[in-house]
């Protein structure tokens, strides 16, 4: 058996909560909201962490992730955002299926969560959509949003973003109607109208028309770049993915491919220049990103059901007490230095990892079983814990065997 | 009741080489010692030897060096042996033989089988037919032997091994004809032949007298099968190389006709009959072949491809006549054959009934276009007539292409919605452009020495070059601008990443 490992030198990367990232001032001009990562299968060509790091390099105010009908990439984005210190807007890009072969399907939406409850609603929405469909697919209807939009921000995407062949598609009356219906499902002030200027056939006219639509619907414009890859050099890969998705060879894919390599993360200066006619759109993008970054995945701690105390702190205190009491029972002649140090080290680790409620639950179960004379035995990796021995969960004496607590923890 | 005529060319490869070496197609008076050799595992092995060489003891299978020794003082001429050449020659001989009968099969490596049953020149004329064929083939410079019998096995056996040629075996006399011949004539493979000889079974007569069950157990089923096939107890048919076409009309002329007009007239009449037959079935021809069989030369084949199934005699004849007029008749044409290789159901146009009269069927525009394309292609050549088609592509110059007009590929289903000029230049032309302060927006341009002021530029529309064809790097992109000049022209210009400007098209 190897020697007992030294004490932990660094906090556990996942379990130990990290400090909340500092907010950058609003003078940092831009945050990209429409970020598609490779977790939008066969559409995005960059990893979430690549996009987040690139956004940090460019000096964006915040990063975002919004995959198509999926939240699969948020964890990686979250880790990268924490590493770079950038706030992250967590969301999804909802693509709806019309009920029947209507002329205009509902517009795609970017939906971001602003709090834990909103995130839960978004998850529930996606779950319902995926349950209805074949594996890998998601069927969402605009009506699913009804009553489920509290705590969510939305950006209505302009038509034709997803259809490169019709990249010059301009908003039609049908689009305006559908956008109005969808916007009414959200809280006031939560919806914006997205605008992306991707060097299409007539960007000036497109922008003019979107401004008009925004005024008609009383929605502020929000600047986007429909990012599918973090740098323009990734475009060939994105083209290949499109070919795989469409089932065509690269020289036959034709209008399935995007016509240019503009769908990358742009610097704030570039975005300011592109939207110089509508600077409010850029500011709105930053505002939405900041509101959305109020929610972080770190908020999703495991809320242990109320145990012997409501807070984590009292759980560990209870565990300590129970452990030392049990140790006295197990070692009537007193603990050897070895066992004492082992128990202390384990308790420190349990405290750091927040596992105290778990041990308490196990202790409860064992106690309940023993009272009723139900045979109960701690097995397997649990036998590596001195705490468990003291609590009476296992019967492997740390004094006599070398225990490796890390084995239990892993 | 089948009657098979078997032709055997014992020295086919050698005769071909000799024809090539000596001008004129008669057999040479005195030939050198000629062998055909093939390189096998580094050595040259003799594959065929001329009769004079055989007299000197040179035979196939020995090394060329050995043959050199045997030749002694005579000059030994070694030519390469080409199986491909021999097979090609055999195939063209088979085609020639279809002038006599349509059912011709190859009997590799050096023979042909002709099915004579059903020919007008029949029974009593079999010997004459065989003899005349032999004469014609000898005139080509080929050594040939022939035999006629009721089974394939017997016919080819007597063709190769009977003492004189042609040898005609009456029905029922196969066993008598085969009895004195060596047992190899029965198409058994070499090992079996050796095994049979070891048992002193040298002639077919010896083989026939052996008990049948012993034959099978001793030598395998093959020997018995071949014997039965030769004697007519097992069925074997001639599988013709070319299928007997259903859609054909043929005509035998009484003698060779060397007058072009006469032959054309006869061909047109046959064509009309064929098309009438097709029309009755509701079919139209897509590919036609006209074959003229001259009496002394190779078949003249004239093919014709059509774009739509048609049975319009006038249209087809117009196209065919142009091609047929150039055909060389040689000494005269003896036989004409018109054959439709591909047929398809006719697209019928509905007759219009109006009032009390029945109008002619309305010709659909596509029919007229197809007829025009046929005529143009016939006059200019297939490769010179092409049709523009739309393709799906962002890159403007790749969004349309020219296809050969006969290509049935469908056009693109989607076209880009962005505005494109009505006239796109094949090669973009270099222009000088003065831009506004931001460096991008064009303000004035100079093209062909003329100066244009830009009134309202619209753009930029960025179209990236396709990276997969090797020509575009990531910055290989063009920013297109739609500009209207003060003098009223609308141009489509673009700038490349290194700041050069070109004009690519114009709205006329």
mmCIF file of C-alpha atoms in Angstrom, chain B residues 261-408:
data_model
loop_
_atom_site.group_PDB
_atom_site.id
_atom_site.type_symbol
_atom_site.label_atom_id
_atom_site.label_comp_id
_atom_site.label_asym_id
_atom_site.label_seq_id
_atom_site.Cartn_x
_atom_site.Cartn_y
_atom_site.Cartn_z
ATOM 1 C CA UNK B 261 -28.772 6.321 -105.002
ATOM 2 C CA UNK B 262 -30.037 2.807 -105.268
ATOM 3 C CA UNK B 263 -28.639 1.789 -101.952
ATOM 4 C CA UNK B 264 -29.964 4.954 -100.302
ATOM 5 C CA UNK B 265 -33.369 4.355 -101.725
ATOM 6 C CA UNK B 266 -33.443 0.826 -100.405
ATOM 7 C CA UNK B 267 -32.225 1.970 -97.009
ATOM 8 C CA UNK B 268 -34.862 4.641 -96.783
ATOM 9 C CA UNK B 269 -37.543 2.151 -97.595
ATOM 10 C CA UNK B 270 -36.341 -0.209 -94.907
ATOM 11 C CA UNK B 271 -36.145 2.646 -92.439
ATOM 12 C CA UNK B 272 -39.714 3.629 -93.188
ATOM 13 C CA UNK B 273 -40.872 0.080 -92.592
ATOM 14 C CA UNK B 274 -39.036 -0.124 -89.298
ATOM 15 C CA UNK B 275 -40.400 3.168 -88.047
ATOM 16 C CA UNK B 276 -43.886 2.169 -89.078
ATOM 17 C CA UNK B 277 -43.546 -1.001 -87.031
ATOM 18 C CA UNK B 278 -42.359 1.002 -84.074
ATOM 19 C CA UNK B 279 -45.155 3.469 -84.392
ATOM 20 C CA UNK B 280 -47.732 0.708 -84.361
ATOM 21 C CA UNK B 281 -46.353 -0.354 -81.003
ATOM 22 C CA UNK B 282 -46.326 3.180 -79.695
ATOM 23 C CA UNK B 283 -42.549 3.265 -79.558
ATOM 24 C CA UNK B 284 -40.006 5.678 -80.946
ATOM 25 C CA UNK B 285 -36.376 5.071 -81.801
ATOM 26 C CA UNK B 286 -33.624 6.695 -79.746
ATOM 27 C CA UNK B 287 -30.644 5.081 -81.433
ATOM 28 C CA UNK B 288 -30.535 3.763 -84.962
ATOM 29 C CA UNK B 289 -27.843 1.845 -86.780
ATOM 30 C CA UNK B 290 -27.610 1.340 -90.511
ATOM 31 C CA UNK B 291 -25.313 -1.432 -91.659
ATOM 32 C CA UNK B 292 -24.250 -1.998 -95.209
ATOM 33 C CA UNK B 293 -22.463 -5.244 -96.040
ATOM 34 C CA UNK B 294 -20.161 -4.870 -98.984
ATOM 35 C CA UNK B 295 -19.174 -8.019 -100.776
ATOM 36 C CA UNK B 296 -15.498 -7.707 -100.186
ATOM 37 C CA UNK B 297 -14.798 -5.504 -97.227
ATOM 38 C CA UNK B 298 -15.779 -4.736 -93.679
ATOM 39 C CA UNK B 299 -19.279 -3.827 -92.697
ATOM 40 C CA UNK B 300 -20.115 -0.121 -92.958
ATOM 41 C CA UNK B 301 -21.834 0.906 -89.774
ATOM 42 C CA UNK B 302 -23.556 4.280 -89.462
ATOM 43 C CA UNK B 303 -25.004 5.094 -86.072
ATOM 44 C CA UNK B 304 -27.455 7.864 -85.246
ATOM 45 C CA UNK B 305 -28.453 9.145 -81.804
ATOM 46 C CA UNK B 306 -31.683 11.028 -81.232
ATOM 47 C CA UNK B 307 -32.745 13.174 -78.330
ATOM 48 C CA UNK B 308 -36.360 12.195 -78.162
ATOM 49 C CA UNK B 309 -37.997 8.957 -79.184
ATOM 50 C CA UNK B 310 -39.287 9.573 -82.652
ATOM 51 C CA UNK B 311 -40.835 7.747 -85.540
ATOM 52 C CA UNK B 312 -40.842 10.686 -87.873
ATOM 53 C CA UNK B 313 -39.366 9.190 -91.030
ATOM 54 C CA UNK B 314 -38.651 12.471 -92.759
ATOM 55 C CA UNK B 315 -36.710 13.898 -89.815
ATOM 56 C CA UNK B 316 -34.667 10.756 -89.267
ATOM 57 C CA UNK B 317 -33.922 10.313 -92.949
ATOM 58 C CA UNK B 318 -32.719 13.882 -93.238
ATOM 59 C CA UNK B 319 -30.204 13.221 -90.482
ATOM 60 C CA UNK B 320 -29.172 9.819 -91.762
ATOM 61 C CA UNK B 321 -28.772 10.757 -95.364
ATOM 62 C CA UNK B 322 -26.101 13.290 -94.597
ATOM 63 C CA UNK B 323 -24.057 10.622 -92.906
ATOM 64 C CA UNK B 324 -24.705 7.878 -95.429
ATOM 65 C CA UNK B 325 -23.686 9.909 -98.401
ATOM 66 C CA UNK B 326 -20.108 9.754 -97.252
ATOM 67 C CA UNK B 327 -19.924 5.998 -96.919
ATOM 68 C CA UNK B 328 -17.650 4.159 -99.327
ATOM 69 C CA UNK B 329 -19.443 1.403 -101.182
ATOM 70 C CA UNK B 330 -16.458 -0.541 -102.352
ATOM 71 C CA UNK B 331 -17.405 -3.065 -105.016
ATOM 72 C CA UNK B 332 -21.009 -2.999 -104.047
ATOM 73 C CA UNK B 333 -23.409 -3.562 -101.214
ATOM 74 C CA UNK B 334 -25.019 -6.948 -100.928
ATOM 75 C CA UNK B 335 -27.070 -6.584 -97.808
ATOM 76 C CA UNK B 336 -28.704 -3.743 -95.887
ATOM 77 C CA UNK B 337 -29.724 -3.823 -92.273
ATOM 78 C CA UNK B 338 -31.505 -1.080 -90.339
ATOM 79 C CA UNK B 339 -31.630 -1.659 -86.632
ATOM 80 C CA UNK B 340 -33.084 0.337 -83.712
ATOM 81 C CA UNK B 341 -30.790 -0.123 -80.733
ATOM 82 C CA UNK B 342 -32.772 1.829 -78.157
ATOM 83 C CA UNK B 343 -36.461 2.409 -78.218
ATOM 84 C CA UNK B 344 -38.689 4.244 -75.795
ATOM 85 C CA UNK B 345 -42.393 4.938 -75.602
ATOM 86 C CA UNK B 346 -43.445 7.842 -77.738
ATOM 87 C CA UNK B 347 -44.573 10.953 -76.008
ATOM 88 C CA UNK B 348 -47.900 11.471 -77.596
ATOM 89 C CA UNK B 349 -49.325 14.901 -78.094
ATOM 90 C CA UNK B 350 -53.037 15.114 -77.712
ATOM 91 C CA UNK B 351 -55.032 15.941 -80.767
ATOM 92 C CA UNK B 352 -57.075 19.053 -80.412
ATOM 93 C CA UNK B 353 -60.715 18.760 -81.215
ATOM 94 C CA UNK B 354 -62.397 22.037 -81.933
ATOM 95 C CA UNK B 355 -65.781 22.354 -83.493
ATOM 96 C CA UNK B 356 -66.470 19.843 -86.189
ATOM 97 C CA UNK B 357 -62.848 19.507 -87.302
ATOM 98 C CA UNK B 358 -60.057 17.535 -85.805
ATOM 99 C CA UNK B 359 -56.914 19.596 -85.911
ATOM 100 C CA UNK B 360 -53.468 18.201 -86.219
ATOM 101 C CA UNK B 361 -51.827 17.185 -82.988
ATOM 102 C CA UNK B 362 -50.245 20.240 -81.475
ATOM 103 C CA UNK B 363 -46.506 19.963 -81.686
ATOM 104 C CA UNK B 364 -45.003 20.625 -78.299
ATOM 105 C CA UNK B 365 -42.218 23.156 -78.380
ATOM 106 C CA UNK B 366 -39.820 20.682 -76.933
ATOM 107 C CA UNK B 367 -40.232 18.454 -79.952
ATOM 108 C CA UNK B 368 -39.262 21.220 -82.307
ATOM 109 C CA UNK B 369 -36.327 22.139 -80.141
ATOM 110 C CA UNK B 370 -35.190 18.545 -80.011
ATOM 111 C CA UNK B 371 -35.479 18.248 -83.786
ATOM 112 C CA UNK B 372 -33.449 21.412 -84.217
ATOM 113 C CA UNK B 373 -30.790 20.171 -81.839
ATOM 114 C CA UNK B 374 -30.638 16.885 -83.723
ATOM 115 C CA UNK B 375 -30.085 18.674 -86.998
ATOM 116 C CA UNK B 376 -27.483 21.035 -85.591
ATOM 117 C CA UNK B 377 -25.622 18.219 -83.933
ATOM 118 C CA UNK B 378 -25.723 16.203 -87.099
ATOM 119 C CA UNK B 379 -24.339 19.085 -89.131
ATOM 120 C CA UNK B 380 -21.812 20.478 -86.662
ATOM 121 C CA UNK B 381 -21.004 17.519 -84.506
ATOM 122 C CA UNK B 382 -22.293 16.552 -81.090
ATOM 123 C CA UNK B 383 -19.584 18.328 -79.176
ATOM 124 C CA UNK B 384 -20.287 21.699 -80.792
ATOM 125 C CA UNK B 385 -23.872 22.014 -79.668
ATOM 126 C CA UNK B 386 -24.358 22.884 -76.014
ATOM 127 C CA UNK B 387 -27.083 24.237 -73.791
ATOM 128 C CA UNK B 388 -26.593 26.626 -70.890
ATOM 129 C CA UNK B 389 -27.800 25.390 -67.541
ATOM 130 C CA UNK B 390 -28.069 26.905 -64.106
ATOM 131 C CA UNK B 391 -25.991 25.514 -61.282
ATOM 132 C CA UNK B 392 -26.223 26.151 -57.596
ATOM 133 C CA UNK B 393 -23.301 28.250 -56.570
ATOM 134 C CA UNK B 394 -22.607 31.459 -54.721
ATOM 135 C CA UNK B 395 -19.749 32.243 -57.040
ATOM 136 C CA UNK B 396 -21.398 34.077 -59.924
ATOM 137 C CA UNK B 397 -19.324 32.737 -62.772
ATOM 138 C CA UNK B 398 -19.997 29.194 -61.676
ATOM 139 C CA UNK B 399 -23.712 29.589 -61.437
ATOM 140 C CA UNK B 400 -24.199 28.653 -65.066
ATOM 141 C CA UNK B 401 -22.434 26.275 -67.357
ATOM 142 C CA UNK B 402 -22.656 24.806 -70.830
ATOM 143 C CA UNK B 403 -23.627 21.208 -71.164
ATOM 144 C CA UNK B 404 -23.660 19.083 -74.228
ATOM 145 C CA UNK B 405 -27.175 19.263 -75.473
ATOM 146 C CA UNK B 406 -27.777 15.565 -75.232
ATOM 147 C CA UNK B 407 -26.944 15.519 -71.556
ATOM 148 C CA UNK B 408 -30.190 14.942 -69.685
#
